[in-house]
Short mmCIF file of C-alpha atoms in Angstrom, two decimals:
data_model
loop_
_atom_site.label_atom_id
_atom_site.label_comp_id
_atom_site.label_asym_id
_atom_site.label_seq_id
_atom_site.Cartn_x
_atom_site.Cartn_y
_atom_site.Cartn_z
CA UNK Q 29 -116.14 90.77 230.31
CA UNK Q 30 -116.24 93.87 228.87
CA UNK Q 31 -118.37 95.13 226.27
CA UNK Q 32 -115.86 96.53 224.15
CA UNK Q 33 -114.11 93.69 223.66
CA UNK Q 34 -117.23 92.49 221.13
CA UNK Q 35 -117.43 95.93 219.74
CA UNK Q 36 -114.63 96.30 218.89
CA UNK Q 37 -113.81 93.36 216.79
CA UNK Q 38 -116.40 93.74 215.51
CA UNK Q 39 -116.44 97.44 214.74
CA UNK Q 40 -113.07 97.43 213.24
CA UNK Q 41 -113.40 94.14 210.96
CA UNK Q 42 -117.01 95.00 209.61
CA UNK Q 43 -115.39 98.34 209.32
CA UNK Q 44 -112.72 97.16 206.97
CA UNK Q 45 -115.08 95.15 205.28
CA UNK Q 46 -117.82 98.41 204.48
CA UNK Q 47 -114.61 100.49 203.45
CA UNK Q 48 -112.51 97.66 200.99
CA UNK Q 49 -116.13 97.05 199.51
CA UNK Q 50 -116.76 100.51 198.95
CA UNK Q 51 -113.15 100.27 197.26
CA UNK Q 52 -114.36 97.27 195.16
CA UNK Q 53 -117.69 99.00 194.13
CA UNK Q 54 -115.75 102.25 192.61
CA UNK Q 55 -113.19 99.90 191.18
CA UNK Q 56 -115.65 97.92 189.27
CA UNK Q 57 -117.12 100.74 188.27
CA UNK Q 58 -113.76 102.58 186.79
CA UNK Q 59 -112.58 98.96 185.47
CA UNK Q 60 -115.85 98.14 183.86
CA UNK Q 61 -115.41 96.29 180.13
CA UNK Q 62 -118.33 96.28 178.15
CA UNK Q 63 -120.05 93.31 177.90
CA UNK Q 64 -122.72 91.89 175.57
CA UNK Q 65 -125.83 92.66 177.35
CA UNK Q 66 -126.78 89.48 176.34
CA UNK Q 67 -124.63 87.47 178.32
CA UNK Q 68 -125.86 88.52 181.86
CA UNK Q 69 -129.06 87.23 180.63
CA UNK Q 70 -127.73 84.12 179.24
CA UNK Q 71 -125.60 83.27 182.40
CA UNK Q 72 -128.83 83.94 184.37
CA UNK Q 73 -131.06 81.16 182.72
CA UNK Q 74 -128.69 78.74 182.79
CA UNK Q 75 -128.64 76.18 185.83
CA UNK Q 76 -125.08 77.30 187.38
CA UNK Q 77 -123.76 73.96 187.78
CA UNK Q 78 -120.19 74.83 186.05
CA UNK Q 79 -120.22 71.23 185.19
CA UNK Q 80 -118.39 71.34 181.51
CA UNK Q 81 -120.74 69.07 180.63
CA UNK Q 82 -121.00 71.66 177.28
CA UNK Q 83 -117.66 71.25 176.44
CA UNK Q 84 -116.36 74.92 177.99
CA UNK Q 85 -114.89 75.71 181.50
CA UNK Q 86 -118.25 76.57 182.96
CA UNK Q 87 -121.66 78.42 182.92
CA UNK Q 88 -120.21 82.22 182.40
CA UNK Q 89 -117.91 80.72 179.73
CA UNK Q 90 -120.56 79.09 177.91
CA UNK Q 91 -123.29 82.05 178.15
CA UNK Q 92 -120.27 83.79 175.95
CA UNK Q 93 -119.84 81.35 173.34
CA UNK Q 94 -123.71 81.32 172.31
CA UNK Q 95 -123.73 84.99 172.45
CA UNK Q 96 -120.63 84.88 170.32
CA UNK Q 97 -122.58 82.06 168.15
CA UNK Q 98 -119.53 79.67 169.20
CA UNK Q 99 -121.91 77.38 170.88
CA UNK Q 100 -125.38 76.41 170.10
CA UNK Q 101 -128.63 77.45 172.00
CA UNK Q 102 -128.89 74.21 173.14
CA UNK Q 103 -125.60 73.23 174.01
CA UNK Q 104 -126.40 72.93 177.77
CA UNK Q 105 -126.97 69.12 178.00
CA UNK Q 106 -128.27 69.70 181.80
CA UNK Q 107 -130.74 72.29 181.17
CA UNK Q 108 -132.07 70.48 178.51
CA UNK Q 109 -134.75 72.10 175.91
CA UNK Q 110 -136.36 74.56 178.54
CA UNK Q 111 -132.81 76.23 178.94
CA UNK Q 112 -132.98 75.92 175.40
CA UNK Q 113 -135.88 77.71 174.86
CA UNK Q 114 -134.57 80.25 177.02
CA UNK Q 115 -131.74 80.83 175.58
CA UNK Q 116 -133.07 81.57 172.25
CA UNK Q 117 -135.25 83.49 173.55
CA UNK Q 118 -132.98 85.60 174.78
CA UNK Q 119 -130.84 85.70 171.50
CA UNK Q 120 -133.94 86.23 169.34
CA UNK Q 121 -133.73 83.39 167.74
CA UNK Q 122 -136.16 80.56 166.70
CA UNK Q 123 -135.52 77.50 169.04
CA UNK Q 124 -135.65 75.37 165.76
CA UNK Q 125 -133.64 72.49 167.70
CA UNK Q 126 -135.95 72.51 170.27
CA UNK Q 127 -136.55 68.90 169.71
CA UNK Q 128 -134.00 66.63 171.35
CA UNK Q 129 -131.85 64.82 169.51
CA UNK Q 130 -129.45 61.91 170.16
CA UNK Q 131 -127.07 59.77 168.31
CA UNK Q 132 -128.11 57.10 166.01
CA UNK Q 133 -125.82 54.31 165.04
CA UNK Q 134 -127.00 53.48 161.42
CA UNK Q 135 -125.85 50.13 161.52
CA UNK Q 136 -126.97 46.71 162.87
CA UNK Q 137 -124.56 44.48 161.80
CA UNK Q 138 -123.61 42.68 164.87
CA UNK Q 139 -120.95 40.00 164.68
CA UNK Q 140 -123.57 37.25 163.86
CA UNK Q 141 -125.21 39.16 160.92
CA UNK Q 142 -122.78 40.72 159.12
CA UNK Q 143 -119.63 39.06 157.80
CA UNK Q 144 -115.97 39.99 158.09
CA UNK Q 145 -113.44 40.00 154.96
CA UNK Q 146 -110.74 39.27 157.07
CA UNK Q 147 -109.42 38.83 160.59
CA UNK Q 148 -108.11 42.29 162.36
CA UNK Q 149 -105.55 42.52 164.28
CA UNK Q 150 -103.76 46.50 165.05
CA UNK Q 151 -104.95 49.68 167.02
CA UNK Q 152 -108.02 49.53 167.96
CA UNK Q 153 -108.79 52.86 166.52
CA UNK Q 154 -111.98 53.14 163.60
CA UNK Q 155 -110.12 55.61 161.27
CA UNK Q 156 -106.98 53.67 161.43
CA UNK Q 157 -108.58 50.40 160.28
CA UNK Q 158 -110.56 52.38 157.61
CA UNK Q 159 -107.12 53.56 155.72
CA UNK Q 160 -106.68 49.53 155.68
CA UNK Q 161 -107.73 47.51 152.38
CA UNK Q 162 -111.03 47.52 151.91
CA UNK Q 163 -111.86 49.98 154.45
CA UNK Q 164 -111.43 47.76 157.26
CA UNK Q 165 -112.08 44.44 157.74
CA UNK Q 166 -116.06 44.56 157.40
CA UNK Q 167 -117.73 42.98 154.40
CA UNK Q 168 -119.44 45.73 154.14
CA UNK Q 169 -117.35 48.58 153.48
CA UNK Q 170 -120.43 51.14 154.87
CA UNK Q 171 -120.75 48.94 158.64
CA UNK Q 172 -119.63 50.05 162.09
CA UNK Q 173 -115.67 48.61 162.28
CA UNK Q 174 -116.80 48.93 166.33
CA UNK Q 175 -113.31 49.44 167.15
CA UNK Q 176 -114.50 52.17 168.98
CA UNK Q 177 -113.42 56.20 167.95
CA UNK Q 178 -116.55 57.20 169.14
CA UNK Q 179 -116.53 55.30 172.72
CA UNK Q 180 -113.35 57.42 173.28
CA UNK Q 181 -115.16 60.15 171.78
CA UNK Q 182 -118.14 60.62 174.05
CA UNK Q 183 -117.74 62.59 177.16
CA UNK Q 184 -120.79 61.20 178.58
CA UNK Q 185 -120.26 57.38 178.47
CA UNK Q 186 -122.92 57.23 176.44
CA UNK Q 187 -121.93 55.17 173.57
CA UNK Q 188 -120.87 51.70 173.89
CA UNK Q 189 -119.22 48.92 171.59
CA UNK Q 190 -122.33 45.76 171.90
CA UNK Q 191 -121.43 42.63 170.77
CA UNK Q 192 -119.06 44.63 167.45
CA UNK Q 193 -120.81 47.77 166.71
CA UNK Q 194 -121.74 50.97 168.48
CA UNK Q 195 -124.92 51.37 170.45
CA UNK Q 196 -125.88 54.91 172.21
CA UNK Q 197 -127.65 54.96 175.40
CA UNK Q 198 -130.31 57.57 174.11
CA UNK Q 199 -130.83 58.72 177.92
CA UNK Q 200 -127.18 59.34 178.33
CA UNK Q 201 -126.48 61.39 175.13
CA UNK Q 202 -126.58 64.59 175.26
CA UNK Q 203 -126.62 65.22 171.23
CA UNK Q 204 -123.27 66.96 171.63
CA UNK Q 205 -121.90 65.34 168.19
CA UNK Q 206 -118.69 64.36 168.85
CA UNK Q 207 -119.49 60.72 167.95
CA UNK Q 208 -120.96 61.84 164.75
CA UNK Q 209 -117.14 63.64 163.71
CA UNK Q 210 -115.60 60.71 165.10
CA UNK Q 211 -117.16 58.01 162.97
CA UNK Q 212 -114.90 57.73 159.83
CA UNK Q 213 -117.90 55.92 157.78
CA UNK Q 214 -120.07 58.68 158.85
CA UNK Q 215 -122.61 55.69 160.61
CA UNK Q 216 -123.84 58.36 162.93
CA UNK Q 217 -126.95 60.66 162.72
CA UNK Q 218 -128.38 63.40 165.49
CA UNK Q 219 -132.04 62.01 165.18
CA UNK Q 220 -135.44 62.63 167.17
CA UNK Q 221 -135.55 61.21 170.23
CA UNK Q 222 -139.15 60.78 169.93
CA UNK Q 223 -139.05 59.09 166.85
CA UNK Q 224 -139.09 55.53 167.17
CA UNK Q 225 -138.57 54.82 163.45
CA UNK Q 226 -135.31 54.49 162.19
CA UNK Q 227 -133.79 53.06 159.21
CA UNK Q 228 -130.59 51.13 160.62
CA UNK Q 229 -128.49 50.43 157.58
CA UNK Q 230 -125.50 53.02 155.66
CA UNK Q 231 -124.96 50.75 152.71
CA UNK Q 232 -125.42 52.09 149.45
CA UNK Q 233 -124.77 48.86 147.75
CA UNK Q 234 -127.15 46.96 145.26
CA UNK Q 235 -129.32 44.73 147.11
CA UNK Q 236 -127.47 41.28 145.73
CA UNK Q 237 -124.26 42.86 147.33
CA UNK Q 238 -126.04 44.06 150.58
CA UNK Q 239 -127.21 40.16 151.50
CA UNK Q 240 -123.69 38.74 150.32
CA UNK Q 241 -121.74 40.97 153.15
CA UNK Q 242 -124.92 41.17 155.81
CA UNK Q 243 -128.14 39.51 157.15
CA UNK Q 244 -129.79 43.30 158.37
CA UNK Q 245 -129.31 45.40 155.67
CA UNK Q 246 -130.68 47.85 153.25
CA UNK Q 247 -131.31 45.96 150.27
CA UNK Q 248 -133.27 49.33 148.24
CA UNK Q 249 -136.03 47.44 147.44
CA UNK Q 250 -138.48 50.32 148.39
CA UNK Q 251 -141.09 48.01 149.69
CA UNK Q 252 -141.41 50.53 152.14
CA UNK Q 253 -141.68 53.10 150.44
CA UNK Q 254 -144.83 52.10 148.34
CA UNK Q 255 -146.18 50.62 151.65
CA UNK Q 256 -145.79 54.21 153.55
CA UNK Q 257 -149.23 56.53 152.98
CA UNK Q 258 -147.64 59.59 154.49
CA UNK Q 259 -144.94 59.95 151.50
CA UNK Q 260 -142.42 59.59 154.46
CA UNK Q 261 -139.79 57.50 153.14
CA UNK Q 262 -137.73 57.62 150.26
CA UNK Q 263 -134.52 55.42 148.45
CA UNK Q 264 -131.56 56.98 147.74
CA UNK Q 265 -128.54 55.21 146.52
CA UNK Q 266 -130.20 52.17 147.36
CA UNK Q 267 -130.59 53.32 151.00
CA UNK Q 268 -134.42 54.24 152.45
CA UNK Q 269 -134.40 57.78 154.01
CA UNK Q 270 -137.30 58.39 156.63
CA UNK Q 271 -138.37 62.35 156.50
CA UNK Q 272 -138.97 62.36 160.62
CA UNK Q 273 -140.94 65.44 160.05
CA UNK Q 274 -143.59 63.40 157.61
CA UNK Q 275 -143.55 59.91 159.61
CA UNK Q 276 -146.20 59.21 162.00
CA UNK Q 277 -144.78 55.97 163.39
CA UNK Q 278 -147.67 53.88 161.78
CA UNK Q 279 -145.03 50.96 161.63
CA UNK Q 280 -146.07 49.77 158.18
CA UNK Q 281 -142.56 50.24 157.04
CA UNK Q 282 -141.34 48.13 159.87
CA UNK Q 283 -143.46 45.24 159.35
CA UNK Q 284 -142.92 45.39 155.68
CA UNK Q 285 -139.30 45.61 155.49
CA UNK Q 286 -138.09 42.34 154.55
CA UNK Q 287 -134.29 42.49 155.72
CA UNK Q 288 -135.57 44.15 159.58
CA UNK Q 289 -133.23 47.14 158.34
CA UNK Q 290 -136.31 49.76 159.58
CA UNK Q 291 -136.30 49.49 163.17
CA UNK Q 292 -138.50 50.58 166.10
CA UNK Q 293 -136.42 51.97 168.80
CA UNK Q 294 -137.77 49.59 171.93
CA UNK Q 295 -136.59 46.47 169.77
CA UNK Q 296 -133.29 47.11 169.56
CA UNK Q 297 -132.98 47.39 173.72
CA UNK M 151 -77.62 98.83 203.35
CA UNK M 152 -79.92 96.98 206.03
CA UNK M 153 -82.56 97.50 203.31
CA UNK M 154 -80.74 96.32 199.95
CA UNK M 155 -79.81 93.34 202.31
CA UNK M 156 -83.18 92.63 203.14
CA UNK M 157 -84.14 93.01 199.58
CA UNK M 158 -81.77 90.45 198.29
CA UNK M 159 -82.05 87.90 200.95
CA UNK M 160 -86.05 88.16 200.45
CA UNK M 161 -85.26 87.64 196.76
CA UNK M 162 -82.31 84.94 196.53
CA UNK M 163 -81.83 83.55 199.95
CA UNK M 164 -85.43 83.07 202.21
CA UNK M 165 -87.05 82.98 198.34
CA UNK M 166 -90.71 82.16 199.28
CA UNK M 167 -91.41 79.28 196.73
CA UNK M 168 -88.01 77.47 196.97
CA UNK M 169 -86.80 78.19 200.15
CA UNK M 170 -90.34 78.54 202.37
CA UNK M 171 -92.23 76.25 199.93
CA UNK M 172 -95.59 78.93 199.88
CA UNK M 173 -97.34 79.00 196.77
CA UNK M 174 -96.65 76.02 195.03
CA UNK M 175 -99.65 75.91 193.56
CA UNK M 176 -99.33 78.63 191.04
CA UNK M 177 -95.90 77.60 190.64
CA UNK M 178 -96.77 74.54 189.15
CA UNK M 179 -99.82 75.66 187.50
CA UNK M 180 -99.40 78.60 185.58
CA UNK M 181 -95.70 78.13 184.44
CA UNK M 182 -96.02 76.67 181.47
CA UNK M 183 -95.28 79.59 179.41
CA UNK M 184 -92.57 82.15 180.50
CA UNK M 185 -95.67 85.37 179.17
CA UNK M 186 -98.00 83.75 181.62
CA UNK M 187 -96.11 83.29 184.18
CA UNK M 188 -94.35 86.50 183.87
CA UNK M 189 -97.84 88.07 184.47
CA UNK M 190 -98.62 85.73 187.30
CA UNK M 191 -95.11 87.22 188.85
CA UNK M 192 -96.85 90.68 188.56
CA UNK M 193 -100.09 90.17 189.68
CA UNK M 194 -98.48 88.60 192.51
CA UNK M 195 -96.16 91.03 193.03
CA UNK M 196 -98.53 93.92 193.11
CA UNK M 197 -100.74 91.99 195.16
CA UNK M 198 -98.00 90.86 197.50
CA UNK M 199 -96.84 94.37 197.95
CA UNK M 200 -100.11 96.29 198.43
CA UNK M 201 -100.57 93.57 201.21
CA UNK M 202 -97.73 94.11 202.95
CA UNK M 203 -98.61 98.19 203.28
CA UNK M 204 -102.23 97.22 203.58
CA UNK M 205 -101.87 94.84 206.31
CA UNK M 206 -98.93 96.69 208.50
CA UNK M 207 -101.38 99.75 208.34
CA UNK M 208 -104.27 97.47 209.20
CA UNK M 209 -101.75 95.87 212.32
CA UNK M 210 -100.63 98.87 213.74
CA UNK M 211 -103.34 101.47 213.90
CA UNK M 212 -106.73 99.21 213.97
CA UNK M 213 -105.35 95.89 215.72
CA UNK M 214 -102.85 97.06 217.87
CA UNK M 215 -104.58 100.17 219.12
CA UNK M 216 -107.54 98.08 220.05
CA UNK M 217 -105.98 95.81 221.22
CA UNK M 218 -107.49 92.95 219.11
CA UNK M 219 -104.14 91.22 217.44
CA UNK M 220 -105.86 87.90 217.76
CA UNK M 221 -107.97 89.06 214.36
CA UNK M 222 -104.83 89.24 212.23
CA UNK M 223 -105.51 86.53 210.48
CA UNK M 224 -108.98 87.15 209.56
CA UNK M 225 -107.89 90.94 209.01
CA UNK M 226 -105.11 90.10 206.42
CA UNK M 227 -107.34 87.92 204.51
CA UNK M 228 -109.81 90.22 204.12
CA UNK M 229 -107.20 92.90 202.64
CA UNK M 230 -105.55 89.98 200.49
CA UNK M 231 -108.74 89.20 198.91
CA UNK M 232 -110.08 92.56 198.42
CA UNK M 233 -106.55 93.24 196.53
CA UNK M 234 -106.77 90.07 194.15
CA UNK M 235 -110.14 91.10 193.46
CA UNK M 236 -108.75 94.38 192.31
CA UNK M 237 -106.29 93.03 190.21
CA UNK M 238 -108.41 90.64 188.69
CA UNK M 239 -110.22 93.53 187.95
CA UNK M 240 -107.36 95.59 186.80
CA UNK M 241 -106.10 92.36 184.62
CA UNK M 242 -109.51 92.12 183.07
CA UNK M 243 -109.52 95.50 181.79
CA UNK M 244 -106.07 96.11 180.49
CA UNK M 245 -105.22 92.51 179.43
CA UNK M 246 -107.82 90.06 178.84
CA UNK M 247 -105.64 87.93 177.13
CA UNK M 248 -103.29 87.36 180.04
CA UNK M 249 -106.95 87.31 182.26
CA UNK M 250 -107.64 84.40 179.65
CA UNK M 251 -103.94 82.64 180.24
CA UNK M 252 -103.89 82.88 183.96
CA UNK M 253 -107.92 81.48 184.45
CA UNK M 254 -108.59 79.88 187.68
CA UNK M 255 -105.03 80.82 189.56
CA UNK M 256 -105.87 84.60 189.43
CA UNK M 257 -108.66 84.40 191.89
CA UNK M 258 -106.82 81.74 193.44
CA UNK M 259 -103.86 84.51 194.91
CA UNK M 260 -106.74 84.84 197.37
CA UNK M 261 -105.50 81.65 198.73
CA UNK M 262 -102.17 81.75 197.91
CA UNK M 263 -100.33 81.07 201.40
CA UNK M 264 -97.09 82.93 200.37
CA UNK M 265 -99.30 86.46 200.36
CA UNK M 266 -100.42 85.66 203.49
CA UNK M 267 -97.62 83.89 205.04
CA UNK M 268 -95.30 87.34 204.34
CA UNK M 269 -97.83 89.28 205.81
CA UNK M 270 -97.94 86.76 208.77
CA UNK M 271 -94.06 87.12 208.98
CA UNK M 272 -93.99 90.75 208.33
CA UNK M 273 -95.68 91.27 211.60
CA UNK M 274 -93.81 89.29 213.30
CA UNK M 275 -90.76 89.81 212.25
CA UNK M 276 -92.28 93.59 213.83
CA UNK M 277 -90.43 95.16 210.38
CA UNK M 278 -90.85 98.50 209.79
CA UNK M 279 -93.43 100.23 207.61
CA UNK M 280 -90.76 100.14 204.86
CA UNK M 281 -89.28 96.95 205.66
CA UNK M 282 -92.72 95.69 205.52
CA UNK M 283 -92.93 97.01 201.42
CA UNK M 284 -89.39 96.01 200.92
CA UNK M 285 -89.77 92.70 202.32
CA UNK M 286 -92.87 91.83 200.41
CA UNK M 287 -91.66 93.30 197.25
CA UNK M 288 -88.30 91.20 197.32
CA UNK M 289 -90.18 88.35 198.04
CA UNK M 290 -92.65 88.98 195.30
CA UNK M 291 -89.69 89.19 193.37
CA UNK M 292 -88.01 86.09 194.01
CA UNK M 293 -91.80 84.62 193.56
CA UNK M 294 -91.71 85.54 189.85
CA UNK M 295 -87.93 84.63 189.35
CA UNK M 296 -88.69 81.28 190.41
CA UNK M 297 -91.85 81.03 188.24
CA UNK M 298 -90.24 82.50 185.22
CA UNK M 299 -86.83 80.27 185.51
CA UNK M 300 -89.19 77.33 185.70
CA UNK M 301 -91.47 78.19 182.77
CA UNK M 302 -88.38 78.88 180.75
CA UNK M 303 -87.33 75.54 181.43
CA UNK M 304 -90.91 73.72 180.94
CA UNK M 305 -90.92 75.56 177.86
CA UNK M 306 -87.62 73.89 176.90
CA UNK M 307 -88.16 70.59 178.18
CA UNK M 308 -91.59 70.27 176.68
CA UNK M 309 -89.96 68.96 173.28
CA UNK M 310 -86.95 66.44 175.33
CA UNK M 311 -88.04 62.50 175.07
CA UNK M 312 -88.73 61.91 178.73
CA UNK M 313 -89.33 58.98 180.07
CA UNK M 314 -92.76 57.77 179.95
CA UNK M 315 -93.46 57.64 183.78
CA UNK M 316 -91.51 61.60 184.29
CA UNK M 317 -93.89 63.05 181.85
CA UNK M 318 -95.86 66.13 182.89
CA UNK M 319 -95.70 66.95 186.85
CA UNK M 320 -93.23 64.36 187.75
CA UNK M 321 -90.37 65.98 185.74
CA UNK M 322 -91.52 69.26 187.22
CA UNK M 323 -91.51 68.78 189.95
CA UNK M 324 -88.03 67.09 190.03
CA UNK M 325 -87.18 70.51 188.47
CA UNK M 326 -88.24 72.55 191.15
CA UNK M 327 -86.84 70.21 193.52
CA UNK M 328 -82.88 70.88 191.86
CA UNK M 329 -84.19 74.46 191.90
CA UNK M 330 -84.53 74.82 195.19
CA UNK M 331 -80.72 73.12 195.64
CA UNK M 332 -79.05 75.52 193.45
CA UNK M 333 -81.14 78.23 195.21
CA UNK M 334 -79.30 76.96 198.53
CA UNK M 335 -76.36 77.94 197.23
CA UNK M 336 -77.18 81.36 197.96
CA UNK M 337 -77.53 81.07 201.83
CA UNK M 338 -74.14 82.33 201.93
CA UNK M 339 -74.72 85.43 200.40
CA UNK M 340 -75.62 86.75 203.73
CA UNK M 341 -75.39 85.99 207.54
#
């Protein structure tokens, strides 16, 4: 065997190579398009796993929306908050999100506790039911219809229709939102993950009204919030409101609460 | 005459995607609007072209005089890819709108077997230098005549009630199956 034929080949093809990525080189050069500065950066923090899991057709795509402000700093559900931090970082930005969120279903009335007006029977489709009389067939017109817009919502099979209402799987969500626009009674809230304390009831009815229509829910009789030292919790519209910034979890409000409408996180599993 | 001929039969008659079935893939994917497929057609064709120069220059005076044929293959690619890399380039630059339109199937003329397959049939076929260009331009050609016919009609099916179980690829591909019959009909046009 000669040694020409390996040189050769090899010559000729590495050759070709060298010389069309010579070509390439000046080419990118001429056709260069001026990009943010920014976005090199972004793309280089991210993790690179072109997933979509952000809602855009991959990592480059993504690292233009923030710097375009079309997508939020944290908006990479599998970097999580040190891409986060990165990313603002990078933008200049305070990484006031930094804190992760998920998706809160403010509503516990399960088909046991809360009663029903009448008997449904259509689309199984939450903003369909909610044109109906009486905005759907929930005594309470403020309660999860769990028919289910935000299931089909949620990219991340997070969310799940439990015994007639919505429950997130908090490890699952990604705080992406889409349940939140889906939800025609507005039931859910991006909340702390790493506060426990939640208030689980929408219902701005009167009290008497609240325990006619459900066993669980708010009746505004702000036992909690005289029982709360940290000035944590307040009633609107006959709804309590916890401040998640003020509340240190001292569970007063829980025990206190005499319908179980404030709720610590691990109960509800 | 011999050229024309060649020219014609590379558009109408041996057309790649309906007669040779080679790059189906952006054929189906990017014909959904008669602009965006129009621009596949001349990224293609450019590409498709440039190849077929490329790659008989590459043949003749590296492979053959070496004596190394057996690394057409390899060879070809590498020009093919270096070209779509060009014209993704190129594409970027002048139109990023169209860049936007044609997304994933632009860097996927890399792999588009109808660039290499008329390289691959260029050679051995042994055409001439410009038999080589005119063959891969007709082809080209007939490449974005077929995609533009069938985005014109996607466009104008897109509104018909189809059948529930047609909808989307089926009914396309049903199209570009009756396509490929009327295109028969040209096989006459020349011996």
């Amino acid at each position: 065997m000669e040694w020409t034929s390996i040189l050769y080949p090899a010559l000729s093809i590495g050759g070709l190579g060298i010389v069309f990525g010579l070509g390439l080189g000046v080419a990118a050069k001429k056709f260069a398009i001026e990009v943010d500065p920014k976005v090199p950066k972004v793309r280089e923090v991210l993790p690179g796993a072109n997933c979509g899991g952000c809602g855009f057709a991959g990592c480059d795509a993504f690292a233009k929306a923030v710097v375009e402000g079309k997508a939020k700093p944290n908006g990479c559900p599998v970097g999580g908050s040190d891409v986060a931090a990165k990313v603002s970082a990078i933008l200049g930005i305070e990484s006031s999100d930094d804190v992760k969120k998920v998706a809160f279903v403010k509503c516990q009335g399960t088909c046991d506790k809360a009663k029903e007006k009448y008997e449904y029977v259509g689309v199984m489709d939450c903003k369909n039911a909610n044109f109906l009389q009486g905005n759907g067939s929930k005594a309470c017109e403020y309660g999860c219809l769990g028919l289910g817009s935000c299931v089909n919502a949620c990219m991340f099979d997070a969310i799940h229709i439990i015994d007639g209402i919505a429950k997130v799987d908090e490890e699952k969500c990604t705080s992406c939102g889409m349940c939140v626009e889906a939800c025609p009674k507005n039931l859910i809230d991006l909340v702390p993950y790493d506060n426990n304390v939640r208030v689980s009831c929408n219902s701005n009815n009167k009290g008497k009204d609240v325990k006619l229509s459900c066993d669980v829910g708010c009746i505004g009789c702000r036992l909690c919030t005289k029982v709360c030292e940290f000035d944590a919790i307040s009633v609107e519209n006959n709804l309590a409101k916890i401040d998640y910034d003020k509340c240190t979890m001292c569970m007063k409000c829980v025990e206190k609460c005499p319908t179980h409408a404030i709720i610590v996180k691990e109960q509800e599993k | 005459m011999e050229l024309l001929l060649l020219f014609i039969g590379a558009v109408l008659v041996n057309n790649v995607v309906l007669t040779r079935f080679l790059g189906i893939c952006p054929f189906l994917g990017v014909s959904k609007k008669v602009e965006t497929s129009f621009g596949m057609g001349l990224a293609v064709t450019f590409v498709m072209t440039l190849a077929s120069l490329i790659s008989y220059l590459v043949y003749k005076y590296i492979l053959v005089t070496l004596h190394i044929e057996y690394l057409y293959t390899i060879a070809f690619i590498l020009v093919i890819a270096s070209l779509v890399q060009l014209v993704e380039m190129v594409i970027q630059k002048s139109s990023p709108s169209l860049y936007q339109a044609l997304g994933v199937y632009l860097p996927l003329i890399t792999t588009n077997c109808a660039v290499l397959g008329i390289a691959v049939i260029n050679m051995q076929a042994e055409y001439s230098l410009i038999k080589s260009i005119i063959n891969g331009f007709g082809t080209a050609v007939g490449f974005t005549l077929a995609i533009v016919i069938l985005a014109g009609i996607r466009e104008r099916i897109q509104f018909n009630d189809i059948p529930k179980s047609f909808k989307g690829y089926p009914i396309v591909l049903i199209t570009a199956g009756l396509m490929a019959i009327a295109f028969l009909g040209f096989s006459g046009l020349i011996k």
